[in-house]
CSV table of C-alpha atoms in Angstrom, one decimal:
chain,number,residue,atom,x,y,z
A,22,MET,CA,0.0,0.0,0.0
A,23,ALA,CA,2.9,2.4,0.8
A,24,ALA,CA,4.4,1.7,-2.6
A,25,GLU,CA,1.1,2.3,-4.3
A,26,THR,CA,0.7,5.6,-2.5
A,27,ALA,CA,4.2,6.8,-3.4
A,28,ALA,CA,3.6,5.8,-7.0
A,29,ALA,CA,0.3,7.7,-7.2
A,30,ALA,CA,1.9,10.8,-5.7
A,31,GLN,CA,4.8,10.6,-8.2
A,32,GLU,CA,2.4,10.1,-11.1
A,33,LEU,CA,0.4,13.1,-9.9
A,34,MET,CA,3.4,15.3,-9.9
A,35,LEU,CA,4.7,14.2,-13.3
A,36,ASP,CA,1.3,14.3,-15.1
A,37,GLU,CA,0.3,17.7,-13.8
A,38,ASN,CA,3.7,19.4,-13.5
A,39,VAL,CA,2.9,20.4,-10.0
A,40,GLU,CA,6.1,21.0,-7.9
A,41,PRO,CA,6.0,19.7,-4.4
A,42,PRO,CA,6.6,22.3,-1.7
A,43,ALA,CA,10.1,22.8,-0.4
A,44,GLY,CA,9.3,21.9,3.1
A,45,SER,CA,6.8,19.8,5.0
A,46,ALA,CA,4.8,22.5,6.8
A,47,PRO,CA,1.9,21.2,8.9
A,48,ALA,CA,-1.6,21.8,7.6
A,49,LYS,CA,-3.1,25.2,8.5
A,50,THR,CA,-6.5,24.9,10.2
A,51,TRP,CA,-8.0,28.4,9.8
A,52,PRO,CA,-8.9,28.0,6.1
A,53,GLN,CA,-10.8,24.8,7.0
A,54,TYR,CA,-12.6,26.6,9.9
A,55,LEU,CA,-13.5,29.3,7.4
A,56,ALA,CA,-14.9,26.9,4.9
A,57,ALA,CA,-16.8,24.9,7.6
A,58,LEU,CA,-18.3,28.1,9.0
A,59,THR,CA,-19.3,29.2,5.6
A,60,VAL,CA,-21.0,26.0,4.6
A,61,THR,CA,-22.8,25.8,7.9
A,62,LEU,CA,-24.4,29.2,7.3
A,63,SER,CA,-26.8,26.9,5.4
A,64,SER,CA,-27.5,24.9,8.6
A,65,LEU,CA,-28.0,28.2,10.5
A,66,SER,CA,-30.7,28.8,7.9
A,67,VAL,CA,-32.1,25.4,8.8
A,68,GLY,CA,-32.4,26.6,12.4
A,69,THR,CA,-34.4,29.6,11.3
A,70,VAL,CA,-36.7,27.3,9.3
A,71,LEU,CA,-37.2,25.0,12.2
A,72,SER,CA,-37.9,27.7,14.8
A,73,TRP,CA,-39.8,30.4,12.7
A,74,THR,CA,-43.1,28.9,13.7
A,75,SER,CA,-42.5,29.5,17.4
A,76,PRO,CA,-42.8,33.3,17.3
A,77,ALA,CA,-44.7,33.6,14.0
A,78,LEU,CA,-47.6,31.2,14.7
A,79,MET,CA,-48.3,32.8,18.1
A,80,GLU,CA,-48.8,36.1,16.1
A,81,LEU,CA,-50.8,34.5,13.3
A,82,GLN,CA,-53.1,32.6,15.6
A,83,ASP,CA,-53.8,35.6,17.9
A,84,VAL,CA,-57.0,37.1,16.5
A,85,ASN,CA,-56.2,40.3,18.4
A,86,ALA,CA,-52.7,40.8,16.9
A,87,THR,CA,-52.9,43.9,14.7
A,88,SER,CA,-49.4,43.3,13.1
A,89,ALA,CA,-50.4,40.0,11.6
A,90,PRO,CA,-51.3,40.2,7.9
A,91,PHE,CA,-53.8,37.4,8.3
A,92,HIS,CA,-54.8,34.7,10.8
A,93,VAL,CA,-54.7,30.9,10.8
A,94,THR,CA,-56.4,28.2,12.7
A,95,GLN,CA,-54.6,25.7,15.0
A,96,ASP,CA,-54.9,23.0,12.4
A,97,GLU,CA,-53.5,25.2,9.7
A,98,GLY,CA,-50.7,26.2,12.1
A,99,SER,CA,-49.6,22.5,12.5
A,100,TRP,CA,-49.4,22.2,8.7
A,101,ILE,CA,-47.4,25.4,8.4
A,102,GLY,CA,-44.9,24.0,11.0
A,103,LEU,CA,-44.2,21.0,8.6
A,104,GLY,CA,-43.3,22.3,5.2
A,105,LEU,CA,-39.6,22.8,5.8
A,106,ALA,CA,-29.9,28.2,-1.5
A,107,LEU,CA,-32.5,29.0,-3.7
A,108,PRO,CA,-35.6,27.0,-2.5
A,109,LEU,CA,-34.8,28.2,1.0
A,110,ALA,CA,-34.6,31.8,-0.1
A,111,ALA,CA,-37.7,31.4,-2.3
A,112,SER,CA,-39.6,30.1,0.8
A,113,TRP,CA,-38.8,33.3,2.7
A,114,VAL,CA,-39.8,35.5,-0.2
A,115,VAL,CA,-43.2,33.6,-0.4
A,116,ILE,CA,-43.6,34.1,3.4
A,117,LEU,CA,-43.1,37.8,3.0
A,118,ALA,CA,-45.7,38.0,0.3
A,119,ALA,CA,-48.1,35.4,1.7
A,120,GLY,CA,-51.8,36.3,1.9
A,121,GLY,CA,-53.1,33.2,3.6
A,122,ALA,CA,-52.2,29.7,4.9
A,123,ALA,CA,-52.0,28.1,1.5
A,124,ALA,CA,-49.1,30.3,0.6
A,125,LEU,CA,-47.3,29.4,3.8
A,126,TYR,CA,-47.8,25.7,3.0
A,127,CYS,CA,-46.0,26.2,-0.3
A,128,ALA,CA,-43.2,28.2,1.4
A,129,ARG,CA,-42.5,25.6,4.0
A,130,LEU,CA,-42.5,22.8,1.3
A,131,LEU,CA,-39.9,24.8,-0.6
A,132,ALA,CA,-37.9,25.2,2.6
A,133,GLY,CA,-38.2,21.5,3.2
A,134,LEU,CA,-36.5,20.6,-0.1
A,135,ALA,CA,-33.6,22.9,0.9
A,136,VAL,CA,-33.4,21.5,4.4
A,137,GLY,CA,-33.2,17.9,3.2
A,138,GLY,CA,-30.5,18.8,0.8
A,139,ILE,CA,-28.5,20.8,3.3
A,140,SER,CA,-28.7,18.0,5.9
A,141,ALA,CA,-27.3,15.5,3.4
A,142,VAL,CA,-24.6,17.7,1.8
A,143,ALA,CA,-23.2,20.0,4.4
A,144,PRO,CA,-21.9,17.3,6.8
A,145,VAL,CA,-20.3,15.5,3.8
A,146,TYR,CA,-18.6,18.7,2.6
A,147,ILE,CA,-17.1,19.3,6.0
A,148,ALA,CA,-15.9,15.7,6.3
A,149,GLU,CA,-14.2,15.9,2.9
A,150,ILE,CA,-12.4,19.3,3.4
A,151,ALA,CA,-11.3,18.7,7.1
A,152,HIS,CA,-7.9,17.4,8.1
A,153,SER,CA,-8.1,14.5,10.5
A,154,SER,CA,-6.8,16.6,13.4
A,155,VAL,CA,-9.9,18.9,13.3
A,156,ARG,CA,-12.5,16.7,11.7
A,157,GLY,CA,-14.4,16.1,15.0
A,158,THR,CA,-14.6,19.8,15.9
A,159,LEU,CA,-15.6,20.9,12.4
A,160,GLY,CA,-18.1,18.1,12.2
A,161,SER,CA,-19.9,19.5,15.2
A,162,PHE,CA,-20.5,22.8,13.5
A,163,PHE,CA,-23.5,21.5,11.6
A,164,GLN,CA,-25.7,21.0,14.7
A,165,LEU,CA,-24.1,24.0,16.4
A,166,MET,CA,-25.1,26.4,13.6
A,167,ILE,CA,-28.6,25.0,13.6
A,168,THR,CA,-29.0,25.9,17.3
A,169,ILE,CA,-27.5,29.4,16.6
A,170,GLY,CA,-30.2,29.7,13.9
A,171,VAL,CA,-32.9,28.8,16.4
A,172,LEU,CA,-31.6,31.3,18.9
A,173,TYR,CA,-31.3,34.0,16.2
A,174,THR,CA,-35.0,33.5,15.2
A,175,TYR,CA,-36.2,33.5,18.8
A,176,CYS,CA,-34.3,36.8,19.5
A,177,VAL,CA,-35.6,38.6,16.3
A,178,GLY,CA,-39.1,37.1,16.8
A,179,ALA,CA,-39.3,38.6,20.3
A,180,ALA,CA,-39.0,42.1,19.0
A,181,ALA,CA,-39.9,42.1,15.3
A,182,PRO,CA,-43.3,41.8,13.6
A,183,TYR,CA,-44.2,39.2,11.1
A,184,HIS,CA,-42.7,40.7,7.9
A,185,ALA,CA,-39.5,41.9,9.7
A,186,LEU,CA,-38.9,38.4,11.1
A,187,ALA,CA,-39.2,36.8,7.6
A,188,GLY,CA,-36.8,39.4,6.2
A,189,ALA,CA,-34.3,38.7,9.0
A,190,CYS,CA,-34.5,34.9,8.3
A,191,LEU,CA,-33.8,35.6,4.6
A,192,ALA,CA,-30.6,37.5,5.4
A,193,PRO,CA,-28.4,34.4,6.4
A,194,VAL,CA,-29.4,32.6,3.1
A,195,VAL,CA,-28.2,35.6,1.1
A,196,VAL,CA,-24.9,35.8,3.0
A,197,PHE,CA,-24.4,32.0,2.5
A,198,CYS,CA,-25.0,32.2,-1.2
A,199,VAL,CA,-22.5,35.0,-1.6
A,200,ALA,CA,-19.8,33.7,0.7
A,201,PHE,CA,-19.9,30.1,-0.3
A,202,PHE,CA,-19.3,31.1,-4.0
A,203,PHE,CA,-15.7,31.7,-3.0
A,204,MET,CA,-15.1,28.5,-1.1
A,205,PRO,CA,-13.2,25.6,-2.8
A,206,GLU,CA,-14.8,22.4,-4.0
A,207,THR,CA,-13.7,19.3,-2.0
A,208,PRO,CA,-10.6,17.6,-3.3
A,209,SER,CA,-12.3,14.2,-3.2
A,210,HIS,CA,-15.1,15.4,-5.5
A,211,LEU,CA,-12.6,16.9,-7.9
A,212,LEU,CA,-10.7,13.6,-8.0
A,213,THR,CA,-13.8,11.6,-8.8
A,214,LYS,CA,-14.2,13.9,-11.8
A,215,GLY,CA,-10.6,13.3,-12.9
A,216,ARG,CA,-9.7,16.9,-12.2
A,217,ARG,CA,-6.5,16.2,-10.2
A,218,ARG,CA,-4.7,19.5,-10.8
A,219,GLU,CA,-7.7,21.3,-9.4
A,220,ALA,CA,-7.9,18.9,-6.5
A,221,VAL,CA,-4.3,19.7,-5.5
A,222,ARG,CA,-5.0,23.4,-5.7
A,223,ALA,CA,-8.1,23.0,-3.5
A,224,LEU,CA,-6.2,21.0,-1.0
A,225,LEU,CA,-3.5,23.7,-0.8
A,226,ARG,CA,-6.2,26.4,-0.3
A,227,LEU,CA,-7.5,24.4,2.6
A,228,ARG,CA,-4.1,23.4,4.1
A,229,GLY,CA,-1.8,26.3,3.2
A,230,ALA,CA,0.5,26.9,0.3
A,231,GLN,CA,3.5,25.3,2.0
A,232,TYR,CA,1.7,22.1,3.0
A,233,ASP,CA,3.2,18.9,1.7
A,234,TYR,CA,0.1,17.5,0.0
A,235,ARG,CA,1.6,14.4,-1.6
A,236,ASP,CA,0.7,11.7,0.9
A,237,GLU,CA,-2.8,13.1,1.5
A,238,ILE,CA,-3.7,13.5,-2.2
A,239,ALA,CA,-2.4,10.0,-3.0
A,240,LEU,CA,-4.5,8.5,-0.2
A,241,LEU,CA,-7.6,10.4,-1.4
A,242,GLN,CA,-7.0,9.2,-4.9
A,243,ALA,CA,-6.7,5.6,-3.7
A,244,GLU,CA,-9.9,5.9,-1.7
A,245,VAL,CA,-11.7,7.4,-4.8
A,246,ASP,CA,-10.4,4.6,-7.0
A,247,GLU,CA,-11.5,1.9,-4.5
A,248,SER,CA,-14.9,3.4,-4.1
A,249,SER,CA,-15.5,3.6,-7.8
A,250,ARG,CA,-14.7,-0.1,-8.1
A,251,ARG,CA,-17.1,-1.1,-5.3
A,252,LYS,CA,-20.3,0.7,-6.0
A,253,ALA,CA,-23.0,-0.7,-3.8
A,254,SER,CA,-26.7,-1.4,-4.6
A,255,VAL,CA,-29.4,-1.6,-2.0
A,256,ARG,CA,-29.2,-5.4,-2.2
A,257,ASP,CA,-25.4,-5.3,-1.5
A,258,VAL,CA,-26.0,-3.1,1.5
A,259,LEU,CA,-28.6,-5.5,3.0
A,260,ARG,CA,-26.4,-8.5,2.2
A,261,SER,CA,-23.5,-7.4,4.4
A,262,PRO,CA,-24.0,-8.1,8.2
A,263,ALA,CA,-21.9,-4.9,9.1
A,264,ALA,CA,-23.9,-2.7,6.7
A,265,ARG,CA,-27.2,-4.2,7.9
A,266,ARG,CA,-26.4,-3.5,11.5
A,267,GLY,CA,-25.0,-0.1,10.7
A,268,LEU,CA,-28.2,0.8,8.9
A,269,LEU,CA,-30.3,-0.5,11.8
A,270,LEU,CA,-28.4,1.6,14.3
A,271,SER,CA,-28.4,4.8,12.2
A,272,LEU,CA,-32.2,4.5,11.5
A,273,GLY,CA,-32.8,3.7,15.2
A,274,LEU,CA,-30.8,6.7,16.4
A,275,MET,CA,-32.6,9.0,13.9
A,276,ALA,CA,-35.9,7.7,15.0
A,277,ILE,CA,-35.1,8.2,18.7
A,278,GLN,CA,-33.9,11.7,18.0
A,279,GLN,CA,-37.2,12.7,16.5
A,280,LEU,CA,-39.6,10.5,18.6
A,281,SER,CA,-38.1,12.3,21.7
A,282,GLY,CA,-40.3,15.2,20.7
A,283,ILE,CA,-37.5,17.7,20.1
A,284,ASN,CA,-39.2,19.4,17.1
A,285,ALA,CA,-42.5,19.7,19.0
A,286,VAL,CA,-40.6,21.5,21.7
A,287,VAL,CA,-38.6,23.7,19.3
A,288,PHE,CA,-41.5,24.6,17.0
A,289,TYR,CA,-43.9,25.4,19.8
A,290,THR,CA,-41.6,26.7,22.6
A,291,SER,CA,-43.5,30.0,23.0
A,292,THR,CA,-46.9,28.1,23.2
A,293,ILE,CA,-45.5,25.6,25.6
A,294,PHE,CA,-44.5,28.2,28.2
A,295,LYS,CA,-47.7,30.1,27.7
A,296,GLU,CA,-49.9,27.0,28.4
A,297,ALA,CA,-47.7,25.8,31.2
A,298,GLY,CA,-48.2,29.1,33.1
A,299,SER,CA,-44.5,30.0,33.2
A,300,SER,CA,-43.7,33.2,35.1
A,301,LEU,CA,-41.5,34.3,32.1
A,302,SER,CA,-43.1,35.7,29.0
A,303,PRO,CA,-43.2,33.1,26.2
A,304,SER,CA,-40.7,35.0,24.0
A,305,ALA,CA,-38.2,35.5,26.9
A,306,ALA,CA,-38.5,31.8,27.8
A,307,ALA,CA,-37.9,30.8,24.2
A,308,ILE,CA,-34.7,33.0,24.1
A,309,VAL,CA,-33.4,31.3,27.3
A,310,VAL,CA,-34.0,27.9,25.7
A,311,GLY,CA,-32.2,29.0,22.5
A,312,VAL,CA,-29.1,30.2,24.5
A,313,VAL,CA,-29.1,27.0,26.5
A,314,MET,CA,-29.3,24.9,23.3
A,315,ALA,CA,-26.4,26.7,21.6
A,316,ALA,CA,-24.2,26.5,24.7
A,317,ALA,CA,-24.8,22.8,25.3
A,318,THR,CA,-24.1,22.0,21.6
A,319,LEU,CA,-20.8,23.8,21.9
A,320,ALA,CA,-20.0,21.9,25.0
A,321,SER,CA,-20.8,18.6,23.2
A,322,SER,CA,-18.1,19.3,20.6
A,323,LEU,CA,-15.6,19.4,23.4
A,324,LEU,CA,-16.9,16.2,25.2
A,325,MET,CA,-17.5,14.0,22.1
A,326,ASP,CA,-14.0,12.5,22.0
A,327,ARG,CA,-13.6,12.4,25.8
A,328,LEU,CA,-16.7,10.8,27.2
A,329,GLY,CA,-17.6,8.8,24.0
A,330,ARG,CA,-20.8,8.4,22.0
A,331,ARG,CA,-22.5,5.8,24.1
A,332,ALA,CA,-22.1,7.8,27.4
A,333,LEU,CA,-23.5,10.9,25.9
A,334,LEU,CA,-26.5,9.1,24.3
A,335,LEU,CA,-27.3,7.2,27.5
A,336,LEU,CA,-27.1,10.4,29.6
A,337,SER,CA,-29.2,12.3,27.0
A,338,THR,CA,-32.1,9.8,26.6
A,339,ALA,CA,-32.4,9.0,30.4
A,340,VAL,CA,-32.4,12.6,31.5
A,341,MET,CA,-34.7,13.7,28.7
A,342,ALA,CA,-37.2,11.1,29.9
A,343,VAL,CA,-37.2,12.4,33.4
A,344,ALA,CA,-37.4,16.1,32.3
A,345,LEU,CA,-40.4,15.4,30.1
A,346,ALA,CA,-42.2,13.3,32.8
A,347,VAL,CA,-41.8,16.1,35.3
A,348,LEU,CA,-43.0,18.7,32.8
A,349,GLY,CA,-46.1,16.6,32.1
A,350,LEU,CA,-46.8,16.2,35.8
A,351,HIS,CA,-46.6,20.0,36.3
A,352,ILE,CA,-49.1,20.6,33.6
A,353,HIS,CA,-51.4,17.7,34.7
A,354,LEU,CA,-51.5,18.9,38.3
A,355,ALA,CA,-51.7,22.6,37.3
A,356,LEU,CA,-49.2,23.4,40.0
A,357,GLN,CA,-49.2,27.0,41.2
A,358,GLY,CA,-46.4,29.0,42.6
A,359,ILE,CA,-43.6,27.2,40.8
A,360,GLY,CA,-43.9,28.8,37.3
A,361,TRP,CA,-40.2,28.4,36.9
A,362,LEU,CA,-40.5,24.6,36.8
A,363,PRO,CA,-41.5,24.3,33.1
A,364,LEU,CA,-38.5,26.5,32.1
A,365,VAL,CA,-36.1,24.3,34.2
A,366,CYS,CA,-37.6,21.1,32.7
A,367,VAL,CA,-37.3,22.4,29.1
A,368,CYS,CA,-33.8,23.8,29.6
A,369,VAL,CA,-32.6,20.5,31.1
A,370,TYR,CA,-34.3,18.6,28.3
A,371,ILE,CA,-32.6,20.9,25.7
A,372,VAL,CA,-29.2,20.7,27.4
A,373,VAL,CA,-29.0,16.9,27.4
A,374,PHE,CA,-30.5,16.6,23.9
A,375,SER,CA,-27.8,19.0,22.6
A,376,LEU,CA,-25.1,17.1,24.4
A,377,GLY,CA,-26.0,13.7,23.0
A,378,MET,CA,-29.2,12.9,21.0
A,379,GLY,CA,-28.9,16.0,18.9
A,380,PRO,CA,-25.3,15.8,17.4
A,381,VAL,CA,-24.4,12.1,17.9
A,382,PRO,CA,-26.9,10.5,15.4
A,383,TRP,CA,-25.6,12.8,12.6
A,384,LEU,CA,-22.0,12.1,13.6
A,385,MET,CA,-22.5,8.3,13.7
A,386,MET,CA,-24.3,8.3,10.4
A,387,GLY,CA,-20.8,9.2,8.9
A,388,GLU,CA,-19.0,6.6,11.0
A,389,LEU,CA,-21.2,3.5,10.7
A,390,PHE,CA,-20.9,2.9,6.9
A,391,ASN,CA,-18.1,2.0,4.6
A,392,PRO,CA,-17.7,4.2,1.5
A,393,GLU,CA,-19.6,2.1,-0.9
A,394,ALA,CA,-22.7,1.9,1.4
A,395,LYS,CA,-22.6,5.4,2.7
A,396,SER,CA,-24.6,7.2,0.0
A,397,ILE,CA,-27.5,4.7,0.1
A,398,ALA,CA,-27.5,4.3,3.9
A,399,SER,CA,-27.2,8.0,4.6
A,400,ALA,CA,-30.1,8.8,2.2
A,401,ALA,CA,-32.3,6.3,4.1
A,402,SER,CA,-31.2,7.8,7.5
A,403,VAL,CA,-32.0,11.4,6.4
A,404,PHE,CA,-35.3,10.4,4.9
A,405,THR,CA,-36.3,8.6,8.2
A,406,ASN,CA,-35.3,11.6,10.2
A,407,TYR,CA,-37.4,14.1,8.2
A,408,LEU,CA,-40.3,11.7,7.8
A,409,LEU,CA,-40.5,11.6,11.6
A,410,VAL,CA,-40.2,15.4,11.8
A,411,PHE,CA,-43.4,15.4,9.7
A,412,VAL,CA,-45.1,12.9,12.0
A,413,ILE,CA,-44.1,14.5,15.3
A,414,THR,CA,-44.8,18.1,14.2
A,415,LYS,CA,-48.2,17.3,12.6
A,416,THR,CA,-49.4,15.2,15.5
A,417,PHE,CA,-48.3,17.4,18.4
A,418,GLU,CA,-51.3,19.8,18.5
A,419,PRO,CA,-54.0,17.2,17.5
A,420,MET,CA,-52.7,14.8,20.2
A,421,SER,CA,-52.5,17.6,22.8
A,422,SER,CA,-56.1,18.6,22.0
A,423,ALA,CA,-57.3,15.0,22.2
A,424,LEU,CA,-55.2,13.6,25.1
A,425,GLY,CA,-54.0,16.6,26.9
A,426,THR,CA,-50.5,18.2,26.7
A,427,ALA,CA,-49.3,16.3,29.8
A,428,VAL,CA,-50.1,12.9,28.3
A,429,VAL,CA,-48.2,13.8,25.1
A,430,TYR,CA,-45.1,14.7,27.1
A,431,TRP,CA,-45.4,11.4,29.0
A,432,ILE,CA,-45.5,9.6,25.7
A,433,TYR,CA,-42.3,11.3,24.6
A,434,ALA,CA,-40.8,10.5,28.0
A,435,GLY,CA,-41.6,6.8,27.4
A,436,LEU,CA,-40.0,6.9,24.0
A,437,CYS,CA,-36.9,8.5,25.4
A,438,ALA,CA,-36.7,5.7,28.0
A,439,ALA,CA,-37.1,3.1,25.2
A,440,GLY,CA,-34.3,4.9,23.4
A,441,ALA,CA,-32.0,4.5,26.4
A,442,VAL,CA,-32.6,0.7,26.3
A,443,PHE,CA,-31.8,0.7,22.5
A,444,VAL,CA,-28.5,2.5,23.1
A,445,PHE,CA,-27.5,0.4,26.0
A,446,PHE,CA,-27.9,-3.0,24.3
A,447,LEU,CA,-27.2,-2.2,20.6
A,448,VAL,CA,-25.2,0.9,20.0
A,449,PRO,CA,-21.4,0.4,19.9
A,450,GLU,CA,-18.8,2.9,21.1
A,451,THR,CA,-17.0,4.3,18.0
A,452,LYS,CA,-14.8,6.8,19.8
A,453,GLY,CA,-11.2,6.4,18.7
A,454,LYS,CA,-11.9,3.5,16.3
A,455,THR,CA,-10.8,3.3,12.8
A,456,MET,CA,-13.3,2.5,10.0
A,457,GLN,CA,-12.0,-1.0,9.8
A,458,GLN,CA,-12.4,-1.5,13.6
A,459,ILE,CA,-16.0,-0.1,13.5
A,460,GLN,CA,-16.9,-2.5,10.6
A,461,GLU,CA,-15.5,-5.4,12.6
A,462,MET,CA,-17.5,-4.4,15.6
A,463,LEU,CA,-20.7,-4.2,13.5
A,464,ALA,CA,-20.0,-7.6,11.8
A,465,THR,CA,-19.6,-9.3,15.2
A,466,GLY,CA,-22.4,-7.4,17.0
A,467,LYS,CA,-20.1,-6.1,19.8
A,468,THR,CA,-20.9,-2.8,21.5
A,469,SER,CA,-17.5,-2.1,22.9
């Protein structure tokens, strides 16, 4: 393998007349941080899409709100919460010009197309441009920027009327479209297209002009060549024990992430605090939740390679179950004099979700599959995630009306507890493991 790598590097230099750098300077990290931050402006926009309903629907459903251009019913509001860049930008333009609920349905569907694409592409871009020394940190930016987008929307929504909020949410999309135009394509993608000279230039832009690229570009070329020889079909994925178990684990983690009720909490944060009788105003409580979510996700990026994936997932699911159960009890008993309790429960829930169940499923989606199965399995995982976003968001208000909000939170608590059992018995620890070691663990069914 070493001889093949050296030969590939030599061929690259001869064919392209690219001189190797004089020294062997280490890779610079700031260009990679810049590229990762730029691409995750798109995920910040995902956060604005997810949380826009919290301030906007309270205004649209309030028949006494004079700043609302029109009003919607509770059922119409649940559909508007579902329909998650050009499609993303177009969605905000439609929202600005909307004259009724039907236009908002169309806007959210446009946004949904963009969110699905961003969720599949942005993490892959980061993984392909990042040096191994910073890949974990940069990989956490996707979820972190979503939480910052949520906080941004909560803050603007607390002070801005309907149209100003939509305009503020459009702004990050415009900045992303302009800034990302100047970012390099990933070296791996350029190599798959046979554009090796451009791949070298992109790698030097990301690592620094004095970086000795030869070993890395040769390894990337070898991976691209191997992947092209081993394209996997759906049947191939299901035939391999390691791929089957990896797919089961990824789908299970995506399901637990959404069945925990996270999007019902994020979409309707303001409504939750209003109905729970919190002593804080709904908008202020939502901002507190947004701050907590962003801070906890940042902390997760620092703990991921220290505590491990399993520990964070088990902590997350167990504590989420307790927090939701207590929140449901507070609402069921209509407790007076402790209006701070709903805020504490939701903040604890958000903290532990952001530490584990928020970022880890997306991270492990990239760790559980070998290259030839990754595209198929990742697509299935993203589809499952957003299908359950639809189910949870659409059923939250109807279930709350039929069963009571307390019962809905108890259902989510039970699903979180079931998720803890799933993690304990089935999810392996991938911290510090190579791809080969992870595949061996999946093939044998070990969890550690």
